[in-house]
PDB file of C-alpha atoms in Angstrom:
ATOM      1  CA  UNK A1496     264.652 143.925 215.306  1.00 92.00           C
ATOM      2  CA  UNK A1497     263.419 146.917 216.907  1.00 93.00           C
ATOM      3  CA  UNK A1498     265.727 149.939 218.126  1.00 92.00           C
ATOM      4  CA  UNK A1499     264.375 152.704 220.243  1.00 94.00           C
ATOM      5  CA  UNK A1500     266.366 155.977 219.461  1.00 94.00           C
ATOM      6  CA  UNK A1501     265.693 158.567 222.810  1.00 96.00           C
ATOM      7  CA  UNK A1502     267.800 161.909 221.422  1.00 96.00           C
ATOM      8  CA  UNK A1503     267.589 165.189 223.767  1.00 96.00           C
ATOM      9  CA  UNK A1504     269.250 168.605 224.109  1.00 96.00           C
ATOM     10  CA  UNK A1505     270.153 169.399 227.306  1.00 95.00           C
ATOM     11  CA  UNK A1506     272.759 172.192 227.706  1.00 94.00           C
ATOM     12  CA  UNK A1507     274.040 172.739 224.302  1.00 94.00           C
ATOM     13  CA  UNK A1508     275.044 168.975 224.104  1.00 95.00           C
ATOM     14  CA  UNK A1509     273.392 166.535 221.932  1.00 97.00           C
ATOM     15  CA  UNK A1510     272.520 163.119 223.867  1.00 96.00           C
ATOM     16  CA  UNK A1511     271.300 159.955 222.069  1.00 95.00           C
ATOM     17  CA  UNK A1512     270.401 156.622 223.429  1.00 94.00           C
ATOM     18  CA  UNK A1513     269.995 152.752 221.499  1.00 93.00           C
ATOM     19  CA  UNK A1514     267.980 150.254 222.974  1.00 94.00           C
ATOM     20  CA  UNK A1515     266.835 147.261 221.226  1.00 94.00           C
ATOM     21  CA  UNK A1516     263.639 146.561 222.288  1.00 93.00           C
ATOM     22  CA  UNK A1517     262.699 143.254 220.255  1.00 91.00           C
ATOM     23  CA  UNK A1518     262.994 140.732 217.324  1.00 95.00           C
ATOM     24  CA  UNK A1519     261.139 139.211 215.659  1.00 95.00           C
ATOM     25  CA  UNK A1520     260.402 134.894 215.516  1.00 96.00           C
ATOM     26  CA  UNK A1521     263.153 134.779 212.642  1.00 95.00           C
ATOM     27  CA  UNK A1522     265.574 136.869 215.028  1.00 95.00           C
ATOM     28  CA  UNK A1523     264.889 135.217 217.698  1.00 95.00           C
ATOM     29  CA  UNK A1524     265.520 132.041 216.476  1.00 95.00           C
ATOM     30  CA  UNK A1525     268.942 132.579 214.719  1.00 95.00           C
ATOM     31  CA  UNK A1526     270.018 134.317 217.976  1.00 95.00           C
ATOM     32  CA  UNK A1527     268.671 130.805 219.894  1.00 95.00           C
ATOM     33  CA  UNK A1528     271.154 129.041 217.397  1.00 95.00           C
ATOM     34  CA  UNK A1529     274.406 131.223 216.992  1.00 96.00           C
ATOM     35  CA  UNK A1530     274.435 133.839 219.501  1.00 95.00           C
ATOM     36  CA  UNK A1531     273.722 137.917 219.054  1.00 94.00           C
ATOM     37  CA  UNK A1532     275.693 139.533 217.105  1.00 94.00           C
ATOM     38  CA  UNK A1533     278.080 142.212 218.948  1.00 93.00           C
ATOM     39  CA  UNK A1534     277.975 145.537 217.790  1.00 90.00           C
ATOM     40  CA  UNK A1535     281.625 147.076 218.665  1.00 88.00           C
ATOM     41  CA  UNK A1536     281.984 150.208 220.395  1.00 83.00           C
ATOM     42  CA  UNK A1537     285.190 150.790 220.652  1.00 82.00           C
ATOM     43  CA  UNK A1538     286.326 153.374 219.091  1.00 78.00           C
ATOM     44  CA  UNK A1539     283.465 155.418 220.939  1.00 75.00           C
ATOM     45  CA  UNK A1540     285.561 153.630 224.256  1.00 77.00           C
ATOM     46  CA  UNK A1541     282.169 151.512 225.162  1.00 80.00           C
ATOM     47  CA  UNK A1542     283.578 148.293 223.913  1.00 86.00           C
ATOM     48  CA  UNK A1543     281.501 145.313 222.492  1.00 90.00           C
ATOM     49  CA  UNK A1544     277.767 144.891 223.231  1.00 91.00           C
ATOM     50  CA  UNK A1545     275.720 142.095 222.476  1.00 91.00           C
ATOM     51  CA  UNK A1546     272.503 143.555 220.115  1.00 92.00           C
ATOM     52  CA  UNK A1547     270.368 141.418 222.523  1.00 90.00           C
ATOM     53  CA  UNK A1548     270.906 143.633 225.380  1.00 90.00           C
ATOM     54  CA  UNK A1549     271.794 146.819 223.608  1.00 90.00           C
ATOM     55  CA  UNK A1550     271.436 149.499 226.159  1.00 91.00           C
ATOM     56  CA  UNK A1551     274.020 152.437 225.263  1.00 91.00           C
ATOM     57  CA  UNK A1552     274.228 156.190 225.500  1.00 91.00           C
ATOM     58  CA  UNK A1553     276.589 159.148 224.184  1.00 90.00           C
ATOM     59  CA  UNK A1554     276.528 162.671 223.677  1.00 92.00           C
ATOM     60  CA  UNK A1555     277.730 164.681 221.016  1.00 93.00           C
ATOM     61  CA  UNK A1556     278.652 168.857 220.704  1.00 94.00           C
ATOM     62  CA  UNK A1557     276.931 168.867 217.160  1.00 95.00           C
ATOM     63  CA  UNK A1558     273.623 167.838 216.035  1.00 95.00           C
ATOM     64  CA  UNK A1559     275.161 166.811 213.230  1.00 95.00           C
ATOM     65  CA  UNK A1560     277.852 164.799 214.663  1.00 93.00           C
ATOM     66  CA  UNK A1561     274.982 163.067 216.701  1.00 93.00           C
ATOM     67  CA  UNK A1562     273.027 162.148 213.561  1.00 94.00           C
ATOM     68  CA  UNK A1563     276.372 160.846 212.186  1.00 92.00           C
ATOM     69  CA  UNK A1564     276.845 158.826 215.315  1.00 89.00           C
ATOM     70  CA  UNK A1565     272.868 157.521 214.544  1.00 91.00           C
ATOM     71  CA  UNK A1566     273.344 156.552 211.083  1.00 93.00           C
ATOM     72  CA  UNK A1567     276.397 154.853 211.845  1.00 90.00           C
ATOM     73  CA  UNK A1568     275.083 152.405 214.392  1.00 89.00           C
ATOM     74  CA  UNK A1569     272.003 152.120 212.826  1.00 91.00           C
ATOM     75  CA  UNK A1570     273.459 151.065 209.518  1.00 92.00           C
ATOM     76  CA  UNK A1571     276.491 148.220 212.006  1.00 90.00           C
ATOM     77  CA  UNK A1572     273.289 146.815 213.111  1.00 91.00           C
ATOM     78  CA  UNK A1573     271.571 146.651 210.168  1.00 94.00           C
ATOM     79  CA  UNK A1574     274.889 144.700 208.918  1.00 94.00           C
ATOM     80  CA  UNK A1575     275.267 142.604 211.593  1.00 94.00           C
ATOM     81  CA  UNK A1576     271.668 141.268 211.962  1.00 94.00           C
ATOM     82  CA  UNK A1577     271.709 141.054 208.390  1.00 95.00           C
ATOM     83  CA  UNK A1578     274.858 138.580 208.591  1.00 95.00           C
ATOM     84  CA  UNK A1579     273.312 136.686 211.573  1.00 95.00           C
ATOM     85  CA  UNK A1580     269.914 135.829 209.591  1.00 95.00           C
ATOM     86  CA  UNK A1581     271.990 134.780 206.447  1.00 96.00           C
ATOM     87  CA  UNK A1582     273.664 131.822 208.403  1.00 96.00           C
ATOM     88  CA  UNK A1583     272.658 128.994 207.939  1.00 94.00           C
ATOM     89  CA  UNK A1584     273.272 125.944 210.932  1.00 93.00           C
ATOM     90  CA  UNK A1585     274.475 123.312 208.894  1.00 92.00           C
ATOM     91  CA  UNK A1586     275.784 121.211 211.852  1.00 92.00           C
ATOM     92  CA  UNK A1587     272.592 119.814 213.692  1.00 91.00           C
ATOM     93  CA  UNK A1588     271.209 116.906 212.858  1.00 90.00           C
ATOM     94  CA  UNK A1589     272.046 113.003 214.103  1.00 92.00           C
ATOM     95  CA  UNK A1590     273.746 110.798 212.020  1.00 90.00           C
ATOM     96  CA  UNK A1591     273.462 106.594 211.998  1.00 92.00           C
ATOM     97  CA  UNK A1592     277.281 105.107 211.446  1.00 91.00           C
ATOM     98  CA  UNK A1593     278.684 101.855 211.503  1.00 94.00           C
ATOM     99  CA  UNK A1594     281.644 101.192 213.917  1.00 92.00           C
TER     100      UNK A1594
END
């Protein structure tokens, strides 16, 4: 998966921005099969948002509170795509039974 970080200063506040901006084949097909992962928000009051469509922005007062804030949902979606590829779809498939 690839996240685009956009950070700026404007006015003494800190302002960062995720974006994912693509996955790879492997990715792409486990996200085909169980759905994208959603990376939780919450406590930052943006809710859920699926990884597929990431598109979120805050602002911080500290640069190091915004580099916090980085690590910390760089490191949920490293976790959560990392649980997503692990899964394996042990459900398809056709079966032949006797009635």
């Amino acid at each position: 998966m690839k996240l685009k970080i956009k950070k700026s200063l404007v006015r003494g506040e800190y302002h960062i921005s995720f974006q994912t901006v693509g996955f790879n084949e492997e990715e792409t097909e486990k996200i085909n099969k169980f759905g994208p992962p959603k990376i939780d928000f919450s406590s930052d009051g943006l809710g859920e948002h699926d990884v597929e469509r990431l598109d979120v922005s805050f602002k911080a007062d500290t640069q190091e509170e915004a580099e916090e804030m980085m690590e910390k949902i760089q490191n949920q979606m490293k976790e959560k795509m990392s649980e997503l590829l692990s899964k394996l779809d042990t459900f398809s498939g056709e079966d032949v039974v006797e009635i």
